[in-house]
PDB file of C-alpha atoms in Angstrom:
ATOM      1  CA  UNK A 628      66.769 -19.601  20.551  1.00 79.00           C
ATOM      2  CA  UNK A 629      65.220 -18.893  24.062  1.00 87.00           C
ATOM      3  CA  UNK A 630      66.051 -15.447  25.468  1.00 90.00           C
ATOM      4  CA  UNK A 631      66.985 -15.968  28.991  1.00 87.00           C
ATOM      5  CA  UNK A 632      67.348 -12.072  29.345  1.00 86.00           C
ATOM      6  CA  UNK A 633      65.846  -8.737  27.826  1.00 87.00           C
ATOM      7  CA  UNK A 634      67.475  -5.310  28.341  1.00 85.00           C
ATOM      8  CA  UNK A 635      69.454  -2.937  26.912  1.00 88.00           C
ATOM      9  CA  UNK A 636      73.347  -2.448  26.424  1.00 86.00           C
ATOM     10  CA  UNK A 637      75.612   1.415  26.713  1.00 86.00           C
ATOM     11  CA  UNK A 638      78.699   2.581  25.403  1.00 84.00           C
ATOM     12  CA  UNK A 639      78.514   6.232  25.762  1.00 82.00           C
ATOM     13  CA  UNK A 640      75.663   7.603  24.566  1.00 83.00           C
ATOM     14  CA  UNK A 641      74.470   4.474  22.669  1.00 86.00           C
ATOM     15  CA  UNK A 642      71.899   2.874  24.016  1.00 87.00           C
ATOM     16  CA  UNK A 643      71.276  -0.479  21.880  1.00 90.00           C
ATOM     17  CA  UNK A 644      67.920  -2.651  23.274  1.00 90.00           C
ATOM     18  CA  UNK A 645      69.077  -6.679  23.002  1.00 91.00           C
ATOM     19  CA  UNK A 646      68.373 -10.045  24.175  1.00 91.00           C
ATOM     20  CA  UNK A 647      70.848 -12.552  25.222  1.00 90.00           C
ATOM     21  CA  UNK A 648      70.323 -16.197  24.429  1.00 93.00           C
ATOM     22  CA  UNK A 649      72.871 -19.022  25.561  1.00 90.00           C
ATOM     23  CA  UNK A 650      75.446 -19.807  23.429  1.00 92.00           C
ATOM     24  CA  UNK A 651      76.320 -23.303  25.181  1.00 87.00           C
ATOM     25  CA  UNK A 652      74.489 -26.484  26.412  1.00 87.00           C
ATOM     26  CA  UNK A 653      75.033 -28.968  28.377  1.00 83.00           C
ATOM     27  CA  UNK A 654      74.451 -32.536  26.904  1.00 86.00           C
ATOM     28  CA  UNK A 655      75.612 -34.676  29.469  1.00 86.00           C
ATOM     29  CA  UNK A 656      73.187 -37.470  29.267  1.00 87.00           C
ATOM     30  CA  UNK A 657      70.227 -37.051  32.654  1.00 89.00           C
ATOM     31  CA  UNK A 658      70.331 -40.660  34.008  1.00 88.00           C
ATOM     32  CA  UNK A 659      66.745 -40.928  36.593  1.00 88.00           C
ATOM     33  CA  UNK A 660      66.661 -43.532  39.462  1.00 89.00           C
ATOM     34  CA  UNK A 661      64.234 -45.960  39.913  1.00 90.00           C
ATOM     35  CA  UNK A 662      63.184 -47.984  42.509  1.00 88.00           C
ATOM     36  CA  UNK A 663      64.661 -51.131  41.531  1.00 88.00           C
ATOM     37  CA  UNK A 664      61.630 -53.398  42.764  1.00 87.00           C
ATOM     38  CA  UNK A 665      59.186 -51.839  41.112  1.00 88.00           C
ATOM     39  CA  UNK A 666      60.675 -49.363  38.038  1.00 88.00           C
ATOM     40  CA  UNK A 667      59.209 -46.777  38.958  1.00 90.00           C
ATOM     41  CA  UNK A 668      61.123 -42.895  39.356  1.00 89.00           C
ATOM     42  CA  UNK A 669      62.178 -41.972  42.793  1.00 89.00           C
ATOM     43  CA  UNK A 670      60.700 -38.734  44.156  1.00 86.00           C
ATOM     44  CA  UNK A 671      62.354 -36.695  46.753  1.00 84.00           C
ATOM     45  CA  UNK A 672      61.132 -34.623  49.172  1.00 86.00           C
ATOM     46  CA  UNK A 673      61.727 -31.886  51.319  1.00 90.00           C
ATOM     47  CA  UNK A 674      61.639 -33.020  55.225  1.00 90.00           C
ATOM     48  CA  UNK A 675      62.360 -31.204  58.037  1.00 91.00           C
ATOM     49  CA  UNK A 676      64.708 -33.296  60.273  1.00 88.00           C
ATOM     50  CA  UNK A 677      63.500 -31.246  63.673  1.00 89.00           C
ATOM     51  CA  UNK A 678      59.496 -32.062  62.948  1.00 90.00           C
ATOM     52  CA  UNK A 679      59.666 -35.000  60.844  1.00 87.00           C
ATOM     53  CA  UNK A 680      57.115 -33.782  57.795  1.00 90.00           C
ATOM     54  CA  UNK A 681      57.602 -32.918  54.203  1.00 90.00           C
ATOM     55  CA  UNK A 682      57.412 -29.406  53.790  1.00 92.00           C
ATOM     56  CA  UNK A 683      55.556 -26.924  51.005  1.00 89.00           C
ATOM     57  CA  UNK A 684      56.868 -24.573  49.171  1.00 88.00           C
ATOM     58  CA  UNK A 685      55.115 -21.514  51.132  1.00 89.00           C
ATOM     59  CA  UNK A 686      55.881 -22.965  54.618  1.00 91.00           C
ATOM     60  CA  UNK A 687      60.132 -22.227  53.236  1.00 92.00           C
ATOM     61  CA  UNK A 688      61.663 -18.982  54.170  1.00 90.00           C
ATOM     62  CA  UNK A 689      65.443 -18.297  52.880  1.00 91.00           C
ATOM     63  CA  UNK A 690      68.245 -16.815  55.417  1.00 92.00           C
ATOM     64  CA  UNK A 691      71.849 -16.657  55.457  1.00 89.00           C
ATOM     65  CA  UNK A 692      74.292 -19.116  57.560  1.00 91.00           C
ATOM     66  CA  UNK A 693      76.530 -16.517  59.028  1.00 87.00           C
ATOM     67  CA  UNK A 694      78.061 -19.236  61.685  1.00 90.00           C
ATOM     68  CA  UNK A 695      77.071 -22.570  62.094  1.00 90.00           C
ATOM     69  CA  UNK A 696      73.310 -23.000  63.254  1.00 88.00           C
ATOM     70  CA  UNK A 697      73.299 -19.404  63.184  1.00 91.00           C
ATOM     71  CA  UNK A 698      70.480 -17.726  60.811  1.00 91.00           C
ATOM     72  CA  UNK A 699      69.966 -14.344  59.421  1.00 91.00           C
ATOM     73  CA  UNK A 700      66.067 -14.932  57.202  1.00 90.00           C
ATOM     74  CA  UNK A 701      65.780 -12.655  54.285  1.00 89.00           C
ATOM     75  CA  UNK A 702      62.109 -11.770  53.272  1.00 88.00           C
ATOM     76  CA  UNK A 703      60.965 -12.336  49.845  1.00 85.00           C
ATOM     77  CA  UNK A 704      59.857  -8.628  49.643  1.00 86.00           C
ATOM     78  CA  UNK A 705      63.620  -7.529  50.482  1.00 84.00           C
ATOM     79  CA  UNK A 706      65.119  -9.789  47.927  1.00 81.00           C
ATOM     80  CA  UNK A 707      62.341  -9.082  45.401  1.00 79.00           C
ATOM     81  CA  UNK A 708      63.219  -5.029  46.180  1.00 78.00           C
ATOM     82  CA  UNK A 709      67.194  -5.495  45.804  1.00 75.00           C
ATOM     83  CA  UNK A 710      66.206  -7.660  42.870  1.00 72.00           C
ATOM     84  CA  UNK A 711      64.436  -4.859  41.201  1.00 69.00           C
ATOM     85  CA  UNK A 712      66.442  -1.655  42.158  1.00 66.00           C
ATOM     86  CA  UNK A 713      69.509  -3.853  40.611  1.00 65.00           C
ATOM     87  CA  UNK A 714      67.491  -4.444  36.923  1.00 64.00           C
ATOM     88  CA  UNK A 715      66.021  -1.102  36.456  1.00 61.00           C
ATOM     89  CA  UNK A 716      69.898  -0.310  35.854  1.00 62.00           C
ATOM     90  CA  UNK A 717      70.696  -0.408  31.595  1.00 65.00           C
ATOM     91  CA  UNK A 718      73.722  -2.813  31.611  1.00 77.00           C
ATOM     92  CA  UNK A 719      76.397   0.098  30.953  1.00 83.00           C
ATOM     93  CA  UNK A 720      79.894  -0.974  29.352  1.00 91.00           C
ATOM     94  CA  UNK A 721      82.070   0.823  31.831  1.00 91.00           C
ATOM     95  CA  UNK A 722      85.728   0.224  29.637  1.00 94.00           C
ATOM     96  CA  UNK A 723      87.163  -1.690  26.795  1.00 96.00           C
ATOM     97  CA  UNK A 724      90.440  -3.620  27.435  1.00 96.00           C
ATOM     98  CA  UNK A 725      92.115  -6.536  25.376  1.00 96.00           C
ATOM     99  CA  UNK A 726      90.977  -9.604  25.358  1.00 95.00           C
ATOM    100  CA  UNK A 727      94.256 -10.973  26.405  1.00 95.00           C
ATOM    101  CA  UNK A 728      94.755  -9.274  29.591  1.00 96.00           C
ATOM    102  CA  UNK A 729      91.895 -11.363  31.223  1.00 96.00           C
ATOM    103  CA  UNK A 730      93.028 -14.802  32.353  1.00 96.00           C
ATOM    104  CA  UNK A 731      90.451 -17.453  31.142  1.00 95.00           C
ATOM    105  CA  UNK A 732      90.085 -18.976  34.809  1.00 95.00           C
ATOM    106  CA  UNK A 733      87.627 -15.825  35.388  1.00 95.00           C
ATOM    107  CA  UNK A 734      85.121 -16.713  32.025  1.00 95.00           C
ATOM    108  CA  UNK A 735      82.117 -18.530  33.196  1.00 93.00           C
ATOM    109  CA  UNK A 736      79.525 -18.603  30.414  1.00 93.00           C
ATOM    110  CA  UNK A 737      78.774 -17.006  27.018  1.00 95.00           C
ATOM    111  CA  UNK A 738      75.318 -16.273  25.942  1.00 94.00           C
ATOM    112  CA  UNK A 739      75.093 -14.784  22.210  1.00 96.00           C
ATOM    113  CA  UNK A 740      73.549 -11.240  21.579  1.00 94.00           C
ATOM    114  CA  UNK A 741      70.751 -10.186  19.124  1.00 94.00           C
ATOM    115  CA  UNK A 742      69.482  -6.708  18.434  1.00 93.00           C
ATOM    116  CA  UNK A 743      65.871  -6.305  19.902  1.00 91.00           C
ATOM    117  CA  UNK A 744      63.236  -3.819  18.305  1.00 90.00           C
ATOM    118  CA  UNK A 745      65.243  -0.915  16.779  1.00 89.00           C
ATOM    119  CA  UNK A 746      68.621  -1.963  17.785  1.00 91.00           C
ATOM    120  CA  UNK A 747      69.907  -3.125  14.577  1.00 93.00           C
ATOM    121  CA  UNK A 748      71.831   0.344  13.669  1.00 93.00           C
ATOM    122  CA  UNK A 749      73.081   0.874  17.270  1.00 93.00           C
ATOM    123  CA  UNK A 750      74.373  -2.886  17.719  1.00 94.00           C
ATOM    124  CA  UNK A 751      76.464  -3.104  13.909  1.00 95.00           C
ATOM    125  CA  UNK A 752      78.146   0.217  15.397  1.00 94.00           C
ATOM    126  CA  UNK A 753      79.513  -1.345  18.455  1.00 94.00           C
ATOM    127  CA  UNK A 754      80.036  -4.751  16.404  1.00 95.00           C
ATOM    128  CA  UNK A 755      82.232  -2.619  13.803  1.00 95.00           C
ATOM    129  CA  UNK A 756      83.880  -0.994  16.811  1.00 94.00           C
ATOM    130  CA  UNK A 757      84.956  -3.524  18.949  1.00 95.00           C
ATOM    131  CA  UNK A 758      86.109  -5.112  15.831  1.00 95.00           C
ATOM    132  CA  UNK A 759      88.399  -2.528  14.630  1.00 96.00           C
ATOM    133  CA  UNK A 760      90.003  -2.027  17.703  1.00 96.00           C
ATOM    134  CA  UNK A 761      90.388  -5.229  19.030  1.00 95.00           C
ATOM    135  CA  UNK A 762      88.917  -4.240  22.444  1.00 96.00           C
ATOM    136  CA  UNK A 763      86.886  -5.635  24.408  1.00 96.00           C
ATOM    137  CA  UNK A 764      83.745  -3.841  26.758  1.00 95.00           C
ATOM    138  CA  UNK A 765      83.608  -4.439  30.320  1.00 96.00           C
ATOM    139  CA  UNK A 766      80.298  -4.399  31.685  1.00 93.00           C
ATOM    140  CA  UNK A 767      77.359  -5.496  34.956  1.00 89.00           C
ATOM    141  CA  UNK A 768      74.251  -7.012  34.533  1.00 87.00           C
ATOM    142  CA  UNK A 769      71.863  -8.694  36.840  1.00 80.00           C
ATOM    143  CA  UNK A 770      70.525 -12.263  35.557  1.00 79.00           C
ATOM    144  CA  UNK A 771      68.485 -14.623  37.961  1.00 73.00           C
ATOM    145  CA  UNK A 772      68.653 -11.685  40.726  1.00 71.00           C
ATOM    146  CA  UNK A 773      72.986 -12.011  40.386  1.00 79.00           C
ATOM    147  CA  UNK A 774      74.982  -9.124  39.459  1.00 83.00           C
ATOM    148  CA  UNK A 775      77.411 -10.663  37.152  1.00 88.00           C
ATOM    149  CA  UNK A 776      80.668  -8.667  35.691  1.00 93.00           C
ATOM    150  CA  UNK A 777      80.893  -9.472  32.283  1.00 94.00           C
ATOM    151  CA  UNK A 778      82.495  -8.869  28.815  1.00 96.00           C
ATOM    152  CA  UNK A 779      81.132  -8.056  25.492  1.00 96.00           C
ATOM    153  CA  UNK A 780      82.812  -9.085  22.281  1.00 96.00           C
ATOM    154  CA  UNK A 781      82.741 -10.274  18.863  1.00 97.00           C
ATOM    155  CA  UNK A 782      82.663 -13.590  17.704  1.00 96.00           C
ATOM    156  CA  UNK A 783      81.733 -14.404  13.978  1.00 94.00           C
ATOM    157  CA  UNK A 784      79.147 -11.811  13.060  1.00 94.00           C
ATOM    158  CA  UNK A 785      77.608 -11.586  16.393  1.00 95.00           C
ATOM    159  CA  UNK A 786      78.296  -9.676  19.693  1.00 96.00           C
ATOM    160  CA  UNK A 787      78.901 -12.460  22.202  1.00 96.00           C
ATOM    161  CA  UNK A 788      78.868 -11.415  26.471  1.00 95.00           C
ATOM    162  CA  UNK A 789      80.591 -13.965  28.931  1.00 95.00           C
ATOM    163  CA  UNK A 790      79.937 -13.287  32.157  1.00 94.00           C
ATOM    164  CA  UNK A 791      83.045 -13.584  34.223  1.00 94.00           C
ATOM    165  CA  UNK A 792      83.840 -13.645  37.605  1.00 94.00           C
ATOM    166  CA  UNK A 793      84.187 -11.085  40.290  1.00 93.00           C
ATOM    167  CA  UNK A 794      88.233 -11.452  41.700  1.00 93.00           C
ATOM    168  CA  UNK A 795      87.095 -12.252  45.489  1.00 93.00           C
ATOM    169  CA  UNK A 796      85.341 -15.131  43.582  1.00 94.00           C
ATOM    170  CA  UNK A 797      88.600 -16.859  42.133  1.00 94.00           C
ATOM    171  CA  UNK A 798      90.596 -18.463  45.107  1.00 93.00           C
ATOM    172  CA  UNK A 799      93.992 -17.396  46.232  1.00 93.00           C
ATOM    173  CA  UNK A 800      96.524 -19.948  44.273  1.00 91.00           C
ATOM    174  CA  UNK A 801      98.775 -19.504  47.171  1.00 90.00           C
ATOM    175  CA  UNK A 802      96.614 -21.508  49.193  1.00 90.00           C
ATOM    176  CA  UNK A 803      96.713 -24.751  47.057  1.00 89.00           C
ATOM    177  CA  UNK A 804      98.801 -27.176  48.942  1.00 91.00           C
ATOM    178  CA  UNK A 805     101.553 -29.699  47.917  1.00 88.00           C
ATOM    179  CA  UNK A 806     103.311 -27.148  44.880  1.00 86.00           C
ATOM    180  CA  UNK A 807     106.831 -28.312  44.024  1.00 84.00           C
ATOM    181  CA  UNK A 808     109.251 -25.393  43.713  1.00 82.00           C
ATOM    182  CA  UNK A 809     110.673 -25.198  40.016  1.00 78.00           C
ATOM    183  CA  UNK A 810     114.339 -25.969  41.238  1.00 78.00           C
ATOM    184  CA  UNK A 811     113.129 -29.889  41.029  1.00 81.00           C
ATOM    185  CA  UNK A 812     112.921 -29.807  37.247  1.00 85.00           C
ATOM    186  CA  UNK A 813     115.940 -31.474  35.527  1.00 88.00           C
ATOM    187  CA  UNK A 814     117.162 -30.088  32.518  1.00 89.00           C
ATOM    188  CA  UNK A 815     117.473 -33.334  30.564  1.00 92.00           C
ATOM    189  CA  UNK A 816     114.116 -33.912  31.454  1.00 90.00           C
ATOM    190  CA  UNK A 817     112.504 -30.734  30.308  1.00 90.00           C
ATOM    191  CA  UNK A 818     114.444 -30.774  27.030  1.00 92.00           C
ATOM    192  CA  UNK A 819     112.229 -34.347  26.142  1.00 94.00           C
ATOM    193  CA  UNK A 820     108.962 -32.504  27.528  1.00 92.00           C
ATOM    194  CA  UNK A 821     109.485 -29.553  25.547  1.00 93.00           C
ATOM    195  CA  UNK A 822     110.298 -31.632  22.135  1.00 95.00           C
ATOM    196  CA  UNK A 823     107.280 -33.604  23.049  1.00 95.00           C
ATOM    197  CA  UNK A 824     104.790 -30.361  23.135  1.00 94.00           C
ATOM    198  CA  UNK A 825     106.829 -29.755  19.544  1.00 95.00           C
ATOM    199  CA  UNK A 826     105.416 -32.824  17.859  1.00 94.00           C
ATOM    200  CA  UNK A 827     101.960 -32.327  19.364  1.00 93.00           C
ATOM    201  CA  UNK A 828     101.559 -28.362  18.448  1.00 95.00           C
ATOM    202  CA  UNK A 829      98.968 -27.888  16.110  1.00 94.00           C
ATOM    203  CA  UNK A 830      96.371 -25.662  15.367  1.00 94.00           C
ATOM    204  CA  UNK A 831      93.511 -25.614  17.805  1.00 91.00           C
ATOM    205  CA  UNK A 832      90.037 -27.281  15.999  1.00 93.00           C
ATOM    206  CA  UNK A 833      87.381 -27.836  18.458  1.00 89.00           C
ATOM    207  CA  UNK A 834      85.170 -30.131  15.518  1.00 91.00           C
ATOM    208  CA  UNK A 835      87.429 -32.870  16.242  1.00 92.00           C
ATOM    209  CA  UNK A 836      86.899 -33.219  19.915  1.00 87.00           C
ATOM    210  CA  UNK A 837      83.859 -35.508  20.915  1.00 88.00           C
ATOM    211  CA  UNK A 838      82.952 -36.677  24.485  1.00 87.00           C
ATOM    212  CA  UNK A 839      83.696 -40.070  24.161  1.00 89.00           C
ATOM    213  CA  UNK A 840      81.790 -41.416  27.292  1.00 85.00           C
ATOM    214  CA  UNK A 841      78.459 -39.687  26.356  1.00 88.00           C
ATOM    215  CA  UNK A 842      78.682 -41.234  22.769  1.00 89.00           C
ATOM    216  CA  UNK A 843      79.317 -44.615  24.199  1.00 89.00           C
ATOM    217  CA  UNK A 844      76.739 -44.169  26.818  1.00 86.00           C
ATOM    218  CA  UNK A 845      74.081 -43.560  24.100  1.00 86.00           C
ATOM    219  CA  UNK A 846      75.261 -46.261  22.071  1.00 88.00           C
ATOM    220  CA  UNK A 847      74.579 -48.544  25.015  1.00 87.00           C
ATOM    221  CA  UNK A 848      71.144 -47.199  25.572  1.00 85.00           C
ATOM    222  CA  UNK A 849      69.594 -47.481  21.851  1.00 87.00           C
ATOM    223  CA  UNK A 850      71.367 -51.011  21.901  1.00 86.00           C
ATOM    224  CA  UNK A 851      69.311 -51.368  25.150  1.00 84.00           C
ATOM    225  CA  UNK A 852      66.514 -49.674  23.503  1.00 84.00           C
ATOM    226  CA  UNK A 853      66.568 -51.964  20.171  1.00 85.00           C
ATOM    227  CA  UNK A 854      66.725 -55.225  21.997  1.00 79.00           C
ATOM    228  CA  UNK A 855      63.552 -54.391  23.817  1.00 75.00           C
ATOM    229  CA  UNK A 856      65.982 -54.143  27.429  1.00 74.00           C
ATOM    230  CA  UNK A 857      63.569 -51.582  28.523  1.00 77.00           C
ATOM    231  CA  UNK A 858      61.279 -51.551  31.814  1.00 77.00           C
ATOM    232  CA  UNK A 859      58.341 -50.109  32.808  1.00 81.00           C
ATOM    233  CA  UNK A 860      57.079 -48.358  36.167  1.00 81.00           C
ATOM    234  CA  UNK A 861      54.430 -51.153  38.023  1.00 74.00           C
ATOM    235  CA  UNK A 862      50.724 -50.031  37.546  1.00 71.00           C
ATOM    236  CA  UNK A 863      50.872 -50.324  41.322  1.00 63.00           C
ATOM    237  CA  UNK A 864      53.246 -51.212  44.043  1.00 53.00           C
ATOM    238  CA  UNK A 865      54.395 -54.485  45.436  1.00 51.00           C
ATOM    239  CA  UNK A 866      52.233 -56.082  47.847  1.00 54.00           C
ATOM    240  CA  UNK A 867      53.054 -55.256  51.238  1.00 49.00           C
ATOM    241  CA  UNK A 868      51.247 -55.271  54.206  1.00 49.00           C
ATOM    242  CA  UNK A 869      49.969 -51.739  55.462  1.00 48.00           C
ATOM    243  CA  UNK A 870      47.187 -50.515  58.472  1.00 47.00           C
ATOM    244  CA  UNK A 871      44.369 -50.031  55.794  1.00 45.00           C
ATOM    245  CA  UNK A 872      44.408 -53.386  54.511  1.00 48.00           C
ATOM    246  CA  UNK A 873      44.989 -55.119  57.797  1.00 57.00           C
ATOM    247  CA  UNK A 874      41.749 -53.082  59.156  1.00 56.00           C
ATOM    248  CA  UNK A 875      39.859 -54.054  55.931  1.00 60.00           C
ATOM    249  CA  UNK A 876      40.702 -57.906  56.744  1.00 67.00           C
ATOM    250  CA  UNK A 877      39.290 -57.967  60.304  1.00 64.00           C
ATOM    251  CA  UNK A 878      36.397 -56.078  58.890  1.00 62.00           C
ATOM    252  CA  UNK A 879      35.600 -58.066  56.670  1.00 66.00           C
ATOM    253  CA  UNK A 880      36.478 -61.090  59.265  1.00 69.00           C
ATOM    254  CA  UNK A 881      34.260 -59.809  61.183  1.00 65.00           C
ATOM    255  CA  UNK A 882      31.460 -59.387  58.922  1.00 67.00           C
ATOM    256  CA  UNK A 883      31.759 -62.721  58.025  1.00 70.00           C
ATOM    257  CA  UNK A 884      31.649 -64.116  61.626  1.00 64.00           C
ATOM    258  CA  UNK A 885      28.496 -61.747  62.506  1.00 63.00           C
ATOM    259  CA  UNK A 886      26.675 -63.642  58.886  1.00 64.00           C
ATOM    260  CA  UNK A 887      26.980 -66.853  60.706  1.00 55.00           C
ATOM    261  CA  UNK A 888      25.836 -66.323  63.842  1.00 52.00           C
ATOM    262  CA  UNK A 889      22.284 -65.872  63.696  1.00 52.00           C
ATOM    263  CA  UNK A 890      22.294 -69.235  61.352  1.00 50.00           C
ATOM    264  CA  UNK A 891      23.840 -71.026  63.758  1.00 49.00           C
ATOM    265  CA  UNK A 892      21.495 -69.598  66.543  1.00 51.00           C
ATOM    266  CA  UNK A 893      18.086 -70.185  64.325  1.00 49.00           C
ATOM    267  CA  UNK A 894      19.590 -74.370  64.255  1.00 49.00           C
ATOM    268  CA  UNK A 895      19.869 -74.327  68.122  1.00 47.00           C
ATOM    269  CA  UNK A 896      15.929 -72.849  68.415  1.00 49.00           C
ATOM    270  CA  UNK A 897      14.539 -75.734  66.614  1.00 50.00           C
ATOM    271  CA  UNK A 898      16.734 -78.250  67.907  1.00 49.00           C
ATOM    272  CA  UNK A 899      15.588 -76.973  71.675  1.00 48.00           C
ATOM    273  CA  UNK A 900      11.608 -77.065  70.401  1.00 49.00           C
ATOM    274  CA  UNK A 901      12.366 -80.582  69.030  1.00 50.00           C
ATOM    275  CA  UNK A 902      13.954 -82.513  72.206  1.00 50.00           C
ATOM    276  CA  UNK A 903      10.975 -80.243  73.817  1.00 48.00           C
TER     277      UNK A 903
END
């Protein structure tokens, strides 16, 4: 697995060196866009509107919006200096809790933990403990130059961390419009819901869930693929007029004209020493 992070981990006075590694993937199947005269990939670019021309990479500063049009720009050396003074700091679990008392709308992602050099020891002692108590740690880090808040656990043999997100982060649920107020449920009408949920309770076994669409979509493709449906980019563009080959033409025109002329003029000498 790629490590996508190398520090260390705390509990106390354990200090356990590790690596985290993604525990999830996205497979949603990366459709590109072609130009549909030609097949070949579309390339973007970044323009600025005000001076109409693509601009690099080193001509790009970032800043902060505060109010519309209204920019605060951030060197690179201040963001590279927060960046740093943020992961000199060992990731420290600062409290265990249960598992349960954290509402899954604040997990965002899970990224499985291995032991790095001389870790092994340090890392089955806080695998054994979190186990036996059923707790939870609590902890910061800083990946891609963003403190995340984030939770360690077990899962299988393996100490898993999901970083979750900070409250100011999850919106207020009083703000989301249109709620009805529970006082329009009918009682007949919640009996038949509730026997309903009855007859579809079972155990929870994420093997038998598949994304449909993405299994069709591929079918579709090597179908595509088989049947020899497939297109290539042009070795070069469509033929369309441009300034370059317009100026070659009259060039060439004119090179052309210029080759006759003095053939033309040569006929005329001897025809005016003849009737001479």
């Amino acid at each position: 697995m790629h490590t996508v992070w190398k520090g260390s981990i705390s509990f106390g006075l354990v200090n356990i060196p590790v690596k985290l590694h993604a525990a999830t993937e996205n497979k949603d199947v990366k459709l590109r866009q072609l130009h549909k005269e030609c097949n070949t990939p579309v390339n973007y670019q970044k323009v600025c509107p005000i001076c109409d021309k693509e601009v690099k990479n080193e001509e790009i500063v970032k800043a902060y919006e505060y109010t519309k049009n209204k920019f605060v720009v951030l060197d690179q050396e201040e963001l590279d200096q927060l960046k740093k003074e943020n992961e000199d700091k060992a990731v420290e679990i600062i409290e265990f809790v249960k598992l349960e008392e954290i509402d899954p709308i604040y997990f965002e992602r899970s990224y499985f933990m291995s032991p790095d050099s001389g870790g092994g020891k340090a890392y089955a002692l806080l695998r054994k403990a979190l186990g036996d108590s059923g707790k939870i740690g609590v902890a910061k880090i800083v990946i891609r130059s963003k403190e995340q808040l984030a939770v360690v656990r077990v899962y299988g043999d393996t100490l898993l961390m999901e970083t979750i997100h900070f409250p100011d982060e999850v919106r207020n649920v009083q703000e989301v419009p249109n709620i009805p107020s529970a006082e329009t449920v009918i009682q007949k009408e919640l009996d038949t819901a509730l026997l309903l949920v009855e007859q579809l309770t079972t155990t929870f076994d994420a093997s038998k869930y598949t994304d449909e669409y993405r299994s069709a979509l591929m079918e579709l493709i090597e179908e595509k693929k088989s049947g020899e449906k497939t297109v290539t980019p042009s070795e070069k563009g469509p033929d369309m007029p441009s300034n370059v080959m317009d100026l070659m033409t009259a060039l060439q025109a004119s090179l052309d004209k210029t080759k006759k002329k003095p053939a033309a003029r040569k006929k005329s000498t001897k025809t005016a020493k003849k009737n001479a």
